[in-house]
């Protein structure tokens, strides 16, 4: 197997640092560079590299680039990469939506390169085939990954009651808010607190979640999404409450999940009586799911990931493995 | 004003210790004793007393007793207190349910004194008048208090859509699990974790919550209740998701809350754009509520308390103030 | 008693906010204004005031100002206050050192008003008399307060072995680093960590500590000071290791502390077998000290405070009480 | 290379669980069993095994046993293992001291098998040769490992000032206190606290530390040891303060450390200006050390480990590698 030469744009943020760690441990990858404006010249942890400024990173010596950049900045580098014949694994929002209109509505800016929006949505358990044939992939973030994997089996079976709201009460560790200091992420503000934010229908990732949900079952109702900032560094939980259609009863639901995920190496479905907790997923590359029947037509699903792994960096690597035709879980289990 | 002489049964647990602190600071109360089997003979923090064994506490020199005891033990002491002509503020589950059948179903034991079940449910914002005339009051715990106060204005207006499940995703600090050591409350197990438990319809307090909800609006649907153990010491959040009836729209709901709670000194309703967080309530004696319209007939309510204060000890003291006809908030604001 | 009208400069930092809370609860004080550049126009928590810009705060209607400002800025406002005939309680470093030379050495800037350096060092348990007669007082910060109170009884007795280094291993909660966001105070950087910084002889407050130590016993050796950032919000511990002179043995030391502090309402000396922990002091206005004889001439002292209270705001208020001739602990116990 | 078949006694405590994880990932080891009285029959995390009761674990099919048992229990199983011709890696205190008298003084019980005390002290960076030839090794715990590695270079050079106390202010995460629930490890007691315990000369491991120190330099003074319980799950820091002899100055000390540890793969010495923090070592198998000259003859050393890894399980595995003549760091880096 030829070694895949990789570069990271945005290597000093939290997702970037986990990507550095995972790529360094991947037996088929050589990490060639990692960029950082803020940490230029400083050592890249666990490697013999030093961070380079983004404009000094040459695309000439790499086969793939990972983009952990702010939106719009990411699209511009993605375009350069594709033009140079390199594969692109994007971790930003820039390739995720299906239309430039949706993008400008959610991100308050015109999309720099709308042609990139044809990239597949990089959730391997749902879109494995498309990812394997793509030159650029839009890796989804922590909230959509965790929520979509928590809903996918029921969507695929088309047994969620149409038009009824799906409640997603989500909780995220602080690394999900990025590494840039702000009063919101100040230790003394977060410590001992639990803070809901962007409640209801106002979080940017709702459009993306609903876009993907409806590709699988276009009858599902709106997502009521309430994220909370948890006083921990890592881990994300989506607590999902949903109503079933009349053709399935809640005690059949666990079997549906088991069947869909039995062969998925990076999704675990817990036994019926066990509840998924943050510790099941933190510092792993997995999504862990528990399912609880409540009423005859009502189900509770808890889906957890490490927001920096299956919710970002390890999923990006899983996509890379697929794009290069190598074992999907190489470097991940 | 004559001084009220008070005794505490169960003074060394977390609720008991907060009660000691609050009673010590109350200008109209003299704390006469606090019992503890485990800490007998040791100093009662912040006082000149020492803990006495429960069977050595004399009821002869007190006007009121607070019971922070396990269930069934509490009922027995309550009976002794009432027989001795003393007022009783119970913090256990023993006086909360309306029938001995419901009690034995939820608590797996016969009720020692079913006649005590006539005691009013001690949520002053809902049952102020009954409390004021009672000799014994059943102070509700943290989950029911926080959830019921979060629902009360809509229940009173009878605008919750009948028969539709009400989702309550709740999160509690670790003191809610008591002071007795267990693997569940071991620091290293809780640290960095978030753990759902007794999911759906299995938590003991659901029966109590539904009993009280239906006294106000008997048409409401079942409560879907999912508590989580949070890695903090204090604070409780009930995140409530509910569907409105056709005769009200979600943008009218904030006014309903404001109107109901405007004169309540111990309940704060935040302005529309602000979200209630744990820090709003921890180490206060208040319940703090935020309301967010989501869809035309769909609303999100966040209700927070300090589980040891408005969820236990300060509410007990609020009840005592009412029972003795003194200012309801004395010693509390 | 006439009400003391007070203003706070720098009211939205962590020390400023605790000062707001304490002054609001003080029965003899009216809080007239609190300044903040960052939060101008926003409500001052727990009051009916709004933060005003520093240059809009009028000195005409106040009797005393508290200065929780950066160094050099503080001296300028202190000067204005004294010129206007108002008393000044400074919480910055600007009035603490005895000479302009020492100030410019430690703070890399010329002192704007060296005449202010005559202000007494505001540690009431050591300098009560001078404080009571001063118009301006330099309230010391958390590290010097906690360390000096931990050493004072032995200094006063002159029983510390001359010229031998005194080891102070100190640990501080994150609010000690201020409220301005930085990578150092980012939740995800602090969480699960313990970080030594400014180790040895490099921390700015060493000069101030040694200046005050030597006023009491000019023979003591250098202070070896190693502060650590603790993953908690509040609380400061100075762990002191010292060698005794030949004229005292370590088993006499506890008596020395008890005698010196027995009548001090804001310093507690624990019984011999008990160790002072952060919880003894957090959210109180006290310094709590434990003393352990180790070898015949070697003693360990643990001194703890809440860094925002006895290490800042409550000590400032204690000074104000002294300066106005009212009960020293009013509003503090 | 033949596979080494290993068994663990005491596999469900925190050190035992880390040992399970490390042995499972070791390319030359097959984990045959793990015992647990409390978790008998439950799955051993990350393996296909289930915990067995200690008396059901057969020594017939293993080449080595790891003992993470309470003291005295450990010695008995060690004896059985040696009698059966199996190698023994002990993590308890039972093989660490040099005499039965010292053991009974520190552990209040007669040593069950004093002949086992001939086992070498398993700190590979100090005793590599003896470990390689032993059938039983006494793996030291977290405090002695971290402290001894922090002192070793100066001991070996014999440049610590004789007879002067060495101050060790240590801080440990809560897993160091074991997994058995107690009020000391209850989340709500530890959260937000920092607690000194067994201060001075009273901790059990002081005898062991001084025994090993004096084998290297018998002139060193007493160790003043003050451990603290930190509100984190993992990580241990020894902050060491010491006086140098006249034949070395503090600015030469960093070179001494670099020279001694340059070829040690599991000890990192940081550059002069950088301080070792918990995060340098947590979830690694390394000891990380920083050195700061303070006065001409005074040095501060910070030494950190993960208390469950280099302070327990990974050091045990390092010893096993040596005892079987395979690469010392196999499975560890």
mmCIF file of C-alpha atoms in Angstrom, chain C residues 52-203:
data_model
loop_
_atom_site.group_PDB
_atom_site.id
_atom_site.type_symbol
_atom_site.label_atom_id
_atom_site.label_comp_id
_atom_site.label_asym_id
_atom_site.label_seq_id
_atom_site.Cartn_x
_atom_site.Cartn_y
_atom_site.Cartn_z
ATOM 1 C CA UNK C 52 -21.731 53.300 33.842
ATOM 2 C CA UNK C 53 -18.598 54.130 31.883
ATOM 3 C CA UNK C 54 -15.713 55.034 34.238
ATOM 4 C CA UNK C 55 -15.545 58.618 32.987
ATOM 5 C CA UNK C 56 -19.261 59.147 33.665
ATOM 6 C CA UNK C 57 -19.093 58.203 37.333
ATOM 7 C CA UNK C 58 -19.437 61.321 39.460
ATOM 8 C CA UNK C 59 -17.454 61.517 42.685
ATOM 9 C CA UNK C 60 -19.791 64.206 43.978
ATOM 10 C CA UNK C 61 -22.313 61.860 45.563
ATOM 11 C CA UNK C 62 -20.150 59.263 47.234
ATOM 12 C CA UNK C 63 -18.194 58.993 50.482
ATOM 13 C CA UNK C 64 -15.912 56.176 49.392
ATOM 14 C CA UNK C 65 -14.738 54.556 46.200
ATOM 15 C CA UNK C 66 -13.506 51.006 45.708
ATOM 16 C CA UNK C 67 -10.993 50.536 42.903
ATOM 17 C CA UNK C 68 -10.866 47.133 41.181
ATOM 18 C CA UNK C 69 -8.917 48.471 38.208
ATOM 19 C CA UNK C 70 -5.697 47.530 36.398
ATOM 20 C CA UNK C 71 -2.502 48.971 37.829
ATOM 21 C CA UNK C 72 -1.630 52.597 36.954
ATOM 22 C CA UNK C 73 -5.300 53.187 36.036
ATOM 23 C CA UNK C 74 -6.129 52.653 39.674
ATOM 24 C CA UNK C 75 -3.610 55.196 40.985
ATOM 25 C CA UNK C 76 -5.051 57.881 38.735
ATOM 26 C CA UNK C 77 -8.584 57.420 40.036
ATOM 27 C CA UNK C 78 -7.310 57.138 43.611
ATOM 28 C CA UNK C 79 -5.672 60.541 43.231
ATOM 29 C CA UNK C 80 -8.899 62.072 41.912
ATOM 30 C CA UNK C 81 -10.816 60.579 44.824
ATOM 31 C CA UNK C 82 -8.437 61.878 47.493
ATOM 32 C CA UNK C 83 -8.362 65.308 45.854
ATOM 33 C CA UNK C 84 -12.166 65.308 46.052
ATOM 34 C CA UNK C 85 -12.040 64.499 49.763
ATOM 35 C CA UNK C 86 -13.342 60.971 49.353
ATOM 36 C CA UNK C 87 -11.960 57.860 51.013
ATOM 37 C CA UNK C 88 -10.292 55.324 48.744
ATOM 38 C CA UNK C 89 -10.138 51.538 49.108
ATOM 39 C CA UNK C 90 -7.804 50.301 46.401
ATOM 40 C CA UNK C 91 -7.746 46.640 45.353
ATOM 41 C CA UNK C 92 -5.003 47.055 42.744
ATOM 42 C CA UNK C 93 -1.250 46.903 43.304
ATOM 43 C CA UNK C 94 -0.879 50.672 43.018
ATOM 44 C CA UNK C 95 -0.762 51.610 46.690
ATOM 45 C CA UNK C 96 0.869 48.481 48.079
ATOM 46 C CA UNK C 97 4.585 48.964 47.657
ATOM 47 C CA UNK C 98 6.654 51.345 49.748
ATOM 48 C CA UNK C 99 8.727 52.940 47.024
ATOM 49 C CA UNK C 100 8.345 54.072 43.445
ATOM 50 C CA UNK C 101 11.509 52.122 42.641
ATOM 51 C CA UNK C 102 10.067 48.837 43.840
ATOM 52 C CA UNK C 103 6.891 49.579 41.870
ATOM 53 C CA UNK C 104 8.620 50.253 38.597
ATOM 54 C CA UNK C 105 10.772 47.159 39.064
ATOM 55 C CA UNK C 106 7.753 44.882 39.590
ATOM 56 C CA UNK C 107 5.259 46.540 37.243
ATOM 57 C CA UNK C 108 7.423 47.821 34.387
ATOM 58 C CA UNK C 109 5.957 51.297 34.561
ATOM 59 C CA UNK C 110 6.617 54.512 36.411
ATOM 60 C CA UNK C 111 4.236 55.115 39.291
ATOM 61 C CA UNK C 112 1.810 57.889 38.318
ATOM 62 C CA UNK C 113 1.520 59.307 41.862
ATOM 63 C CA UNK C 114 4.297 58.120 44.201
ATOM 64 C CA UNK C 115 2.844 60.174 47.061
ATOM 65 C CA UNK C 116 0.042 57.593 47.282
ATOM 66 C CA UNK C 117 2.537 54.943 48.358
ATOM 67 C CA UNK C 118 2.214 56.204 51.913
ATOM 68 C CA UNK C 119 -1.111 54.399 52.181
ATOM 69 C CA UNK C 120 -1.111 51.607 54.760
ATOM 70 C CA UNK C 121 -1.100 47.970 53.687
ATOM 71 C CA UNK C 122 -4.679 46.892 54.229
ATOM 72 C CA UNK C 123 -4.398 43.625 56.102
ATOM 73 C CA UNK C 124 -6.547 44.420 59.158
ATOM 74 C CA UNK C 125 -5.314 41.540 61.321
ATOM 75 C CA UNK C 126 -1.801 43.018 61.023
ATOM 76 C CA UNK C 127 -2.294 46.769 60.479
ATOM 77 C CA UNK C 128 -5.642 47.540 62.072
ATOM 78 C CA UNK C 129 -4.630 50.823 63.666
ATOM 79 C CA UNK C 130 -3.048 52.418 60.596
ATOM 80 C CA UNK C 131 -6.002 51.460 58.433
ATOM 81 C CA UNK C 132 -8.441 53.070 60.830
ATOM 82 C CA UNK C 133 -6.772 56.438 60.415
ATOM 83 C CA UNK C 134 -6.154 56.380 56.677
ATOM 84 C CA UNK C 135 -7.937 58.094 53.812
ATOM 85 C CA UNK C 136 -6.567 55.575 51.320
ATOM 86 C CA UNK C 137 -5.815 51.900 51.922
ATOM 87 C CA UNK C 138 -4.005 49.346 49.766
ATOM 88 C CA UNK C 139 -6.001 46.127 50.031
ATOM 89 C CA UNK C 140 -3.676 43.208 49.344
ATOM 90 C CA UNK C 141 -4.622 40.470 46.895
ATOM 91 C CA UNK C 142 -5.235 36.789 47.372
ATOM 92 C CA UNK C 143 -1.719 35.315 47.417
ATOM 93 C CA UNK C 144 -0.189 37.853 49.836
ATOM 94 C CA UNK C 145 -3.223 37.884 52.144
ATOM 95 C CA UNK C 146 -3.398 34.114 52.451
ATOM 96 C CA UNK C 147 0.348 33.687 52.822
ATOM 97 C CA UNK C 148 0.925 36.568 55.249
ATOM 98 C CA UNK C 149 -1.910 35.468 57.532
ATOM 99 C CA UNK C 150 -0.423 31.964 57.438
ATOM 100 C CA UNK C 151 2.947 33.310 58.610
ATOM 101 C CA UNK C 152 2.019 36.236 60.855
ATOM 102 C CA UNK C 153 1.923 34.514 64.289
ATOM 103 C CA UNK C 154 5.420 33.067 63.824
ATOM 104 C CA UNK C 155 6.751 36.328 62.441
ATOM 105 C CA UNK C 156 5.389 38.283 65.359
ATOM 106 C CA UNK C 157 7.018 35.822 67.765
ATOM 107 C CA UNK C 158 10.242 36.018 65.725
ATOM 108 C CA UNK C 159 10.699 32.245 65.797
ATOM 109 C CA UNK C 160 11.238 31.511 62.124
ATOM 110 C CA UNK C 161 14.821 30.475 61.472
ATOM 111 C CA UNK C 162 16.603 33.469 59.916
ATOM 112 C CA UNK C 163 17.876 33.348 56.347
ATOM 113 C CA UNK C 164 16.404 29.910 55.575
ATOM 114 C CA UNK C 165 14.043 29.878 52.575
ATOM 115 C CA UNK C 166 10.330 29.678 53.316
ATOM 116 C CA UNK C 167 8.545 27.429 50.798
ATOM 117 C CA UNK C 168 5.073 28.517 49.687
ATOM 118 C CA UNK C 169 3.395 26.099 47.301
ATOM 119 C CA UNK C 170 0.181 27.922 46.360
ATOM 120 C CA UNK C 171 -2.902 26.842 44.433
ATOM 121 C CA UNK C 172 -5.549 29.210 43.087
ATOM 122 C CA UNK C 173 -8.963 28.883 41.459
ATOM 123 C CA UNK C 174 -9.388 30.381 37.994
ATOM 124 C CA UNK C 175 -11.223 33.565 38.986
ATOM 125 C CA UNK C 176 -7.857 34.692 40.361
ATOM 126 C CA UNK C 177 -6.735 35.091 36.746
ATOM 127 C CA UNK C 178 -9.462 37.636 36.019
ATOM 128 C CA UNK C 179 -12.484 37.625 33.773
ATOM 129 C CA UNK C 180 -10.848 38.632 30.516
ATOM 130 C CA UNK C 181 -10.908 35.582 28.219
ATOM 131 C CA UNK C 182 -7.571 34.026 27.286
ATOM 132 C CA UNK C 183 -6.299 30.635 26.252
ATOM 133 C CA UNK C 184 -5.036 30.170 29.832
ATOM 134 C CA UNK C 185 -8.541 30.446 31.243
ATOM 135 C CA UNK C 186 -10.339 28.547 28.441
ATOM 136 C CA UNK C 187 -12.448 25.820 30.038
ATOM 137 C CA UNK C 188 -10.995 23.021 27.942
ATOM 138 C CA UNK C 189 -7.416 24.029 28.806
ATOM 139 C CA UNK C 190 -7.999 24.180 32.561
ATOM 140 C CA UNK C 191 -10.342 21.200 32.906
ATOM 141 C CA UNK C 192 -8.533 18.178 34.333
ATOM 142 C CA UNK C 193 -5.266 20.083 34.558
ATOM 143 C CA UNK C 194 -3.034 21.515 37.286
ATOM 144 C CA UNK C 195 -0.537 24.052 36.034
ATOM 145 C CA UNK C 196 2.430 25.631 37.850
ATOM 146 C CA UNK C 197 3.299 29.131 36.626
ATOM 147 C CA UNK C 198 5.674 31.958 37.548
ATOM 148 C CA UNK C 199 7.603 29.495 39.633
ATOM 149 C CA UNK C 200 10.267 30.361 42.181
ATOM 150 C CA UNK C 201 11.017 34.042 42.432
ATOM 151 C CA UNK C 202 9.252 35.415 39.367
ATOM 152 C CA UNK C 203 5.702 36.210 40.530
#
